[in-house]
Coordinates of C-alpha atoms in Angstrom, one line a residue:
Chain A
M1 CA 163.6 247.5 93.0
K2 CA 163.2 249.7 89.9
I3 CA 163.3 247.8 86.1
A4 CA 163.3 249.4 83.5
L5 CA 162.3 247.4 80.2
V6 CA 161.5 248.0 76.2
T7 CA 160.7 245.0 74.1
A8 CA 161.4 245.2 70.8
C9 CA 159.7 242.1 67.6
L10 CA 159.4 242.4 63.6
A11 CA 155.9 244.7 63.5
G12 CA 155.1 245.6 66.7
V13 CA 151.6 243.2 67.0
A14 CA 152.6 241.0 68.8
H15 CA 155.3 239.4 70.5
S16 CA 156.3 242.6 71.8
K17 CA 153.3 243.1 73.2
M18 CA 152.8 240.1 75.2
A19 CA 156.9 239.8 76.2
A20 CA 155.9 243.5 78.3
M21 CA 152.8 241.6 79.9
A22 CA 154.4 238.7 80.6
L23 CA 156.9 240.6 82.5
K24 CA 155.2 243.5 83.5
K25 CA 152.7 240.2 85.8
E26 CA 156.2 238.6 87.1
A27 CA 157.4 242.1 87.9
K28 CA 154.3 242.6 89.5
K29 CA 153.9 239.5 91.7
R30 CA 157.4 240.0 92.4
G31 CA 156.6 243.4 94.2
H32 CA 159.1 245.2 91.8
E33 CA 158.4 248.3 89.7
I34 CA 158.1 248.6 86.1
V35 CA 158.2 251.5 83.6
V36 CA 157.5 249.9 79.6
E37 CA 157.9 250.5 76.0
E38 CA 156.9 248.6 73.1
Q39 CA 158.7 249.1 69.6
G40 CA 158.5 247.7 66.5
G41 CA 157.2 248.4 63.1
H42 CA 154.1 249.9 62.9
K43 CA 154.0 252.3 66.1
I44 CA 155.5 255.1 66.8
P45 CA 156.6 254.2 70.6
I46 CA 155.3 256.1 74.1
K47 CA 159.7 256.4 74.7
L48 CA 160.9 256.1 78.5
S49 CA 161.5 258.9 80.2
Q50 CA 165.0 260.5 81.1
D51 CA 163.8 260.2 84.0
Q52 CA 162.0 256.9 84.1
I53 CA 165.7 255.5 82.6
D54 CA 168.0 257.6 85.3
G55 CA 165.3 255.9 88.2
A56 CA 165.5 252.1 86.9
D57 CA 167.4 250.2 88.8
V58 CA 168.5 247.5 86.2
V59 CA 167.4 248.6 81.7
I60 CA 165.3 245.0 81.1
I61 CA 165.6 244.2 76.4
A62 CA 163.6 241.9 74.9
K63 CA 164.0 242.3 71.5
M64 CA 164.5 240.4 68.0
V65 CA 165.4 243.0 66.1
K66 CA 167.4 246.7 66.7
I67 CA 165.3 248.2 69.5
A68 CA 165.7 252.7 68.8
G69 CA 167.6 254.4 70.8
Q70 CA 170.2 251.7 72.9
S71 CA 172.8 254.5 73.8
R72 CA 170.3 256.0 76.3
F73 CA 171.4 252.8 78.3
E74 CA 174.6 253.8 78.7
G75 CA 175.8 253.4 81.9
K76 CA 173.0 251.6 83.3
P77 CA 173.2 247.5 83.9
V78 CA 171.1 246.4 80.3
L79 CA 169.9 242.5 80.6
D80 CA 169.9 241.7 76.8
V81 CA 167.5 238.9 75.6
S82 CA 165.3 237.4 73.1
V83 CA 161.8 238.4 73.5
N84 CA 160.8 234.9 72.2
K85 CA 162.4 233.8 76.0
A86 CA 160.1 235.8 78.0
V87 CA 157.0 235.8 76.3
R88 CA 157.2 232.0 77.6
N89 CA 159.5 232.3 80.5
P90 CA 158.8 235.2 82.7
S91 CA 161.0 234.3 85.3
S92 CA 164.2 233.3 84.3
I93 CA 164.7 236.2 82.8
M94 CA 163.4 237.7 86.3
D95 CA 165.8 235.9 88.4
Q96 CA 169.0 237.4 85.7
A97 CA 167.2 240.8 86.5
E98 CA 168.3 239.9 90.3
E99 CA 171.3 238.2 89.2
L100 CA 172.4 241.6 88.1
L101 CA 172.4 243.4 91.3
N102 CA 172.9 241.3 93.2
Chain B
M1 CA 191.7 241.0 69.4
K2 CA 189.2 243.2 69.5
F3 CA 188.9 243.5 65.2
W4 CA 188.1 240.1 65.3
E5 CA 185.6 239.7 68.9
E6 CA 183.3 242.9 66.6
T7 CA 183.5 241.2 63.5
K8 CA 181.6 237.5 65.2
T9 CA 179.4 239.6 67.4
I10 CA 178.1 241.5 64.3
F11 CA 178.1 237.5 62.3
K12 CA 176.3 236.3 64.8
N13 CA 174.3 238.2 65.0
T14 CA 173.7 238.1 61.1
G15 CA 169.3 237.6 62.7
M16 CA 168.6 239.8 64.0
H17 CA 170.2 242.4 61.6
F18 CA 167.9 240.5 58.9
R19 CA 165.0 240.9 60.5
T20 CA 165.5 244.2 61.8
G21 CA 165.4 246.0 57.7
V22 CA 162.4 243.3 57.4
S23 CA 160.9 245.0 59.3
Y24 CA 161.3 248.3 58.4
M25 CA 160.4 246.9 54.8
L26 CA 157.2 245.7 55.4
P27 CA 155.4 248.7 55.5
V28 CA 156.6 249.3 52.0
I29 CA 156.0 245.9 50.8
L30 CA 152.3 246.8 52.9
I31 CA 151.7 250.9 50.8
G32 CA 152.5 249.0 47.5
G33 CA 149.9 246.2 47.6
V34 CA 147.6 248.0 48.8
A35 CA 147.1 250.8 46.8
G36 CA 147.9 248.1 44.1
S37 CA 144.7 247.2 44.0
L38 CA 143.1 249.8 44.6
A39 CA 144.0 250.2 40.9
V40 CA 142.7 246.7 39.7
L41 CA 139.5 248.8 41.0
G42 CA 139.8 250.4 37.6
G43 CA 139.6 247.7 35.2
T44 CA 142.3 246.6 32.5
E45 CA 143.2 249.0 30.9
I46 CA 143.9 252.1 33.0
A47 CA 144.2 255.1 30.7
D48 CA 147.2 257.9 32.0
G49 CA 146.1 260.9 33.9
T50 CA 143.7 259.0 35.7
I51 CA 143.3 258.7 39.2
W52 CA 143.7 254.7 38.3
K53 CA 147.2 255.1 36.6
I54 CA 148.6 257.3 40.0
L55 CA 147.4 254.1 42.1
K56 CA 148.9 251.9 40.4
D57 CA 152.4 254.0 40.3
I58 CA 152.3 253.8 44.0
G59 CA 151.6 251.1 44.3
E60 CA 154.7 249.1 41.4
I61 CA 156.5 251.7 43.9
G62 CA 156.6 249.4 47.0
L63 CA 156.2 246.4 45.3
H64 CA 159.6 247.5 43.6
Y65 CA 161.8 249.7 46.0
F66 CA 160.6 247.7 48.7
V67 CA 164.1 245.3 48.7
P68 CA 166.7 248.7 48.8
V69 CA 164.8 250.3 51.9
M70 CA 165.4 246.2 53.8
A71 CA 169.7 246.2 52.5
A72 CA 169.5 250.3 53.9
Y73 CA 168.0 248.9 57.0
T74 CA 169.9 245.6 57.4
A75 CA 173.0 247.9 57.6
Y76 CA 171.4 250.9 59.8
S77 CA 170.9 247.2 62.1
I78 CA 174.7 247.1 62.1
C79 CA 176.0 250.5 62.2
D80 CA 173.0 252.7 63.0
N81 CA 172.8 255.9 60.3
P82 CA 175.4 256.2 58.7
G83 CA 174.7 252.7 57.0
I84 CA 171.7 253.4 56.2
A85 CA 172.6 255.9 52.8
P86 CA 174.6 252.9 52.0
G87 CA 172.5 249.8 52.1
F88 CA 170.2 252.1 50.2
I89 CA 172.7 252.0 47.4
V90 CA 174.1 248.8 47.2
G91 CA 170.6 247.0 47.5
I92 CA 169.3 249.6 44.7
L93 CA 172.3 248.4 42.6
A94 CA 171.7 244.1 43.6
Q95 CA 168.9 245.1 42.0
Q96 CA 170.7 246.6 38.6
I97 CA 172.3 243.5 38.0
D98 CA 169.1 241.0 38.9
T99 CA 170.8 239.8 42.1
G100 CA 167.6 240.7 43.7
Y101 CA 166.4 240.1 47.1
L102 CA 169.7 237.4 47.9
G103 CA 172.2 240.0 46.1
A104 CA 170.4 243.1 48.2
L105 CA 170.8 241.2 51.4
L106 CA 174.2 239.9 51.6
G107 CA 174.9 243.9 49.8
G108 CA 172.5 244.9 53.3
I109 CA 174.9 243.2 55.7
L110 CA 178.6 243.9 54.2
V111 CA 177.9 247.5 53.7
G112 CA 177.0 247.0 57.0
Y113 CA 180.0 245.4 58.1
V114 CA 182.2 247.6 56.2
T115 CA 181.2 250.6 57.3
Y116 CA 181.3 249.9 60.7
M117 CA 185.4 248.6 60.5
L118 CA 186.1 251.7 59.3
L119 CA 184.1 254.2 61.3
K120 CA 186.5 252.5 64.2
V121 CA 189.4 253.4 62.1
Q122 CA 191.1 256.1 64.1
L123 CA 192.7 259.0 62.5
P124 CA 194.4 262.7 64.4
S125 CA 191.6 264.4 65.7
M126 CA 191.4 267.2 62.4
L127 CA 190.5 264.6 60.1
Q128 CA 188.2 263.0 62.4
S129 CA 185.2 264.3 61.4
T130 CA 185.9 263.6 57.8
W131 CA 186.7 260.5 58.4
G132 CA 182.7 260.4 59.1
F133 CA 181.2 261.4 55.7
M134 CA 183.9 259.7 53.5
A135 CA 184.5 256.5 55.4
P136 CA 180.9 255.2 54.1
V137 CA 181.9 256.4 51.2
F138 CA 184.4 254.1 50.5
S139 CA 182.4 251.6 51.8
T140 CA 179.3 251.9 49.7
I141 CA 182.1 252.3 46.8
L142 CA 183.9 248.2 48.2
V143 CA 180.2 247.1 48.6
G144 CA 179.6 247.5 45.2
L145 CA 182.3 246.5 43.4
F146 CA 182.8 243.6 45.7
L147 CA 179.4 242.6 44.1
F148 CA 179.4 243.6 40.5
Y149 CA 182.1 241.4 40.1
V150 CA 182.1 238.5 42.6
V151 CA 179.4 237.6 44.1
G152 CA 177.2 239.6 41.6
P153 CA 177.5 236.6 38.4
P154 CA 176.5 234.0 40.6
I155 CA 173.9 235.3 42.4
A156 CA 172.3 236.6 39.5
A157 CA 172.0 232.8 38.3
L158 CA 171.3 231.5 41.1
M159 CA 168.2 233.9 41.4
A160 CA 167.7 233.2 38.0
F161 CA 167.5 229.5 38.6
L162 CA 165.3 230.1 41.5
T163 CA 162.8 232.7 39.6
D164 CA 162.4 229.7 37.4
F165 CA 161.9 226.9 39.3
L166 CA 159.3 229.0 41.6
T167 CA 156.8 229.8 38.6
N168 CA 156.5 226.5 37.3
L169 CA 156.5 224.6 39.7
G170 CA 153.0 222.9 38.9
E171 CA 150.2 222.7 40.9
G172 CA 151.8 219.1 42.3
G173 CA 155.8 220.8 43.5
S174 CA 153.0 224.5 44.7
G175 CA 151.2 221.8 47.4
I176 CA 155.0 220.4 48.4
L177 CA 155.8 223.5 48.4
G178 CA 152.7 224.5 51.2
A179 CA 153.3 221.4 52.6
V180 CA 157.2 222.6 53.6
M181 CA 155.7 225.9 54.7
G182 CA 152.8 225.1 56.5
F183 CA 154.9 222.8 58.3
L184 CA 157.6 225.8 59.4
G185 CA 154.5 227.5 60.2
G186 CA 152.8 225.3 62.6
I187 CA 155.8 224.8 64.3
D188 CA 157.0 227.7 66.7
Y189 CA 154.0 230.6 66.2
G190 CA 155.8 233.2 64.8
G191 CA 158.7 232.6 66.1
P192 CA 162.1 232.3 64.0
F193 CA 160.4 229.8 61.4
S194 CA 157.9 231.3 60.9
K195 CA 159.3 233.8 59.3
T196 CA 161.9 232.5 57.5
Q197 CA 158.9 231.4 55.5
S198 CA 157.0 234.6 55.5
T199 CA 159.9 236.0 54.6
F200 CA 160.0 234.3 52.0
A201 CA 157.1 234.4 50.7
T202 CA 156.6 238.5 50.9
A203 CA 160.6 238.4 49.4
V204 CA 159.6 236.2 45.9
M205 CA 156.9 238.6 45.1
D206 CA 159.7 240.5 43.3
I207 CA 159.6 237.5 41.4
D208 CA 156.2 238.1 40.8
L209 CA 155.1 235.4 43.0
F210 CA 152.2 235.8 45.1
V211 CA 150.9 231.9 45.4
P212 CA 153.5 231.8 48.2
L213 CA 152.2 234.2 49.8
G214 CA 149.0 233.1 49.6
I215 CA 150.2 230.1 51.0
C216 CA 151.0 231.8 54.3
G217 CA 148.4 234.1 54.5
A218 CA 145.9 230.4 54.5
I219 CA 147.5 229.5 57.2
V220 CA 148.6 231.7 59.4
T221 CA 145.3 231.4 61.6
V222 CA 145.0 227.7 61.2
P223 CA 146.8 227.2 64.1
P224 CA 145.0 229.1 67.0
L225 CA 141.2 229.3 65.0
G226 CA 142.4 224.7 65.4
M227 CA 142.9 224.9 69.4
C228 CA 139.8 228.2 69.9
L229 CA 137.9 225.0 68.1
A230 CA 139.5 222.2 69.6
T231 CA 138.8 224.2 74.0
F232 CA 135.1 223.8 72.6
L233 CA 135.0 220.5 71.0
R234 CA 136.4 219.1 74.3
P235 CA 135.7 221.8 76.9
K236 CA 136.7 218.9 79.4
L237 CA 140.4 219.0 77.9
Y238 CA 140.8 222.2 78.5
T239 CA 141.8 224.3 81.9
K240 CA 139.5 226.9 83.0
T241 CA 141.4 229.5 82.4
E242 CA 141.7 228.3 78.6
K243 CA 138.4 227.8 77.8
E244 CA 138.3 231.8 79.0
Y245 CA 141.0 232.5 76.8
A246 CA 139.8 230.7 73.3
K247 CA 136.3 232.0 73.8
S248 CA 137.5 235.5 73.7
S249 CA 140.2 235.2 71.2
W250 CA 139.0 233.0 68.5
L251 CA 136.5 236.1 67.1
Y252 CA 140.2 238.1 66.9
S253 CA 142.6 235.3 65.5
I254 CA 139.9 235.6 62.8
I255 CA 140.2 240.0 62.5
G256 CA 142.7 240.0 63.3
G257 CA 144.9 236.9 61.3
F258 CA 148.2 236.3 63.5
T259 CA 149.8 233.2 64.4
E260 CA 150.9 234.3 68.0
I261 CA 148.0 234.5 69.2
V262 CA 147.4 230.8 70.2
I263 CA 150.5 230.9 72.5
P264 CA 148.5 230.6 76.0
L265 CA 146.6 228.3 74.6
A266 CA 150.3 226.1 73.2
A267 CA 152.1 227.5 76.1
G268 CA 150.9 224.4 79.3
D269 CA 151.0 221.3 76.6
L270 CA 153.2 222.4 74.4
W271 CA 154.4 219.4 72.3
R272 CA 151.3 218.3 72.1
V273 CA 150.3 220.8 70.9
T274 CA 152.8 221.5 68.3
V275 CA 152.1 218.4 66.8
A276 CA 148.5 219.1 65.9
T277 CA 149.0 222.9 64.4
A278 CA 152.3 221.5 62.5
I279 CA 149.7 219.2 61.3
G280 CA 147.0 221.2 60.6
S281 CA 149.0 224.0 58.8
T282 CA 150.7 221.4 56.9
V283 CA 147.5 220.5 55.8
A284 CA 146.2 223.5 54.6
G285 CA 149.6 224.4 53.6
I286 CA 149.5 221.9 50.8
I287 CA 145.8 222.9 50.2
A288 CA 146.1 226.6 49.0
G289 CA 149.5 225.6 47.4
Y290 CA 147.9 223.4 45.4
F291 CA 144.9 225.4 44.1
L292 CA 147.8 227.8 43.3
L293 CA 145.9 230.2 45.9
E294 CA 147.8 234.0 44.8
L295 CA 147.9 237.1 48.2
S296 CA 148.8 240.2 46.3
T297 CA 149.3 241.8 49.2
P298 CA 151.2 240.8 52.6
V299 CA 148.8 242.1 54.7
L300 CA 146.5 240.2 57.6
G301 CA 143.2 239.3 59.2
V302 CA 140.0 240.5 57.6
A303 CA 141.6 242.4 55.3
Q304 CA 143.2 239.7 53.4
W305 CA 140.0 238.1 52.4
F306 CA 139.8 241.7 49.8
F307 CA 143.0 240.7 47.8
Y308 CA 142.9 237.0 47.2
D309 CA 142.4 235.6 43.8
K310 CA 140.0 232.7 44.8
P311 CA 138.9 233.9 48.2
L312 CA 136.6 229.9 48.8
I313 CA 139.5 227.9 48.4
F314 CA 141.3 230.6 50.3
V315 CA 138.7 229.3 53.4
L316 CA 138.1 225.7 52.0
S317 CA 142.4 226.0 53.7
V318 CA 141.3 227.7 57.0
V319 CA 138.9 225.7 58.2
I320 CA 140.3 222.0 57.1
G321 CA 143.4 222.7 58.4
S322 CA 141.7 224.6 61.9
I323 CA 139.8 221.1 62.0
T324 CA 142.4 218.6 61.1
V325 CA 144.7 221.1 64.4
A326 CA 141.2 220.9 66.9
L327 CA 141.2 217.1 66.0
V328 CA 144.9 215.7 66.0
A329 CA 144.7 218.1 69.3
N330 CA 142.0 216.3 71.1
L331 CA 142.9 213.3 70.0
L332 CA 146.4 213.6 71.9
K333 CA 145.5 214.9 74.5
S334 CA 142.9 212.1 76.0
M335 CA 145.0 210.2 75.2
S336 CA 147.6 212.3 77.8
N337 CA 146.8 211.7 82.1
R338 CA 147.4 216.1 82.0
D339 CA 145.2 216.9 85.4
I340 CA 142.9 219.5 84.9
A341 CA 142.3 220.0 87.5
Q342 CA 145.3 219.8 89.9
L343 CA 146.4 222.7 86.8
E344 CA 143.6 224.6 87.5
R345 CA 144.2 224.8 91.7
E346 CA 147.5 226.0 90.6
E347 CA 145.5 228.4 88.1
E348 CA 144.0 229.9 90.8
E349 CA 146.5 229.4 93.3
E350 CA 148.7 232.2 90.2
M351 CA 145.9 234.9 90.7
D352 CA 146.2 235.6 94.5

């Protein structure tokens, strides 16, 4: 399946990056395609394109602060989780994402 | 009842709204802190019209107005763009009536909530677009009055008490403060507890207190540095992946300076490592607090070194804290029956 992932943390230096890495690794292991947008205080995020969002089967949002542009994902199945959980337990989040589709 | 449901959701996420405010506030403090520190180079008596005066002014603006910025973006977190303007105004009001950070936080949450609810009111379509502009006006006035007449006075009294209390802590009191902050910072590696102590440390800059930030800066690299050290001291207790990670991350912990770097070294053996980092970080906090280490700018890693008033105390607390982490971690691990060979086999399977 195709996943669009948005991660967001307080300063945009540590947790958002680690959560993205953990979930990317988990997705690769299970043979899913994944595109990532990292958000956080001190940087300009590389935004997901509209095509990437449209093409995704499921959207995962791993956050500890409000994400910018939540409305882009209206009408998509969205899984909302904490960024800490994504760092520590990526496989359970991937399970949840798979369940969301079935 | 949709009203109560939405109210519940908003207040259940208070922590997230608050963190969003903090995340927009940090750059403001950072700009103010760095500019203010540069101004110190101009000497103690700065003449008007010099570049040092301008730097000093920029610094003071940053260190003063981070409070309304936080209120504005806490409100933004609740109700998007319509919350920003009310949040700014309520935040500045909170400062003017001496309720400082606490008042601004409460005001930001309240004004965000009230604006959100007012915007949900359904009106005939002719009025609806005007209402979009008017709702923030009403919410700001409403919450402003509430803040001024109802919750303002008790919060101002509380702030005055806190300011007085924290300013007169002395060495022993600051040592205890350091212990508490160190413990919080050492248990969850950048999670909610760590963020509580670091947010507290930046918040009290509003009342010209810089020891908490000094403590915060001293403890932040203790967990990763301590665990890297532990790995070097007793390599047999660690898996291959852990050892490789330690080799690549010790320098990074010094330069980058954040606690989260320790997570890969903790994840495989969470309990024992957490006990070790909590103890080491508490020790570092006590040292920094007792010697009244002050940090005037909330930056991380190498950049910190230029802003400490007592660099030697900083080094001392980090070194002793890290050694404590390493010794405790290795002691606990050597008493456990963690099967390194088995773990390494599993690691290799995961690679494939």
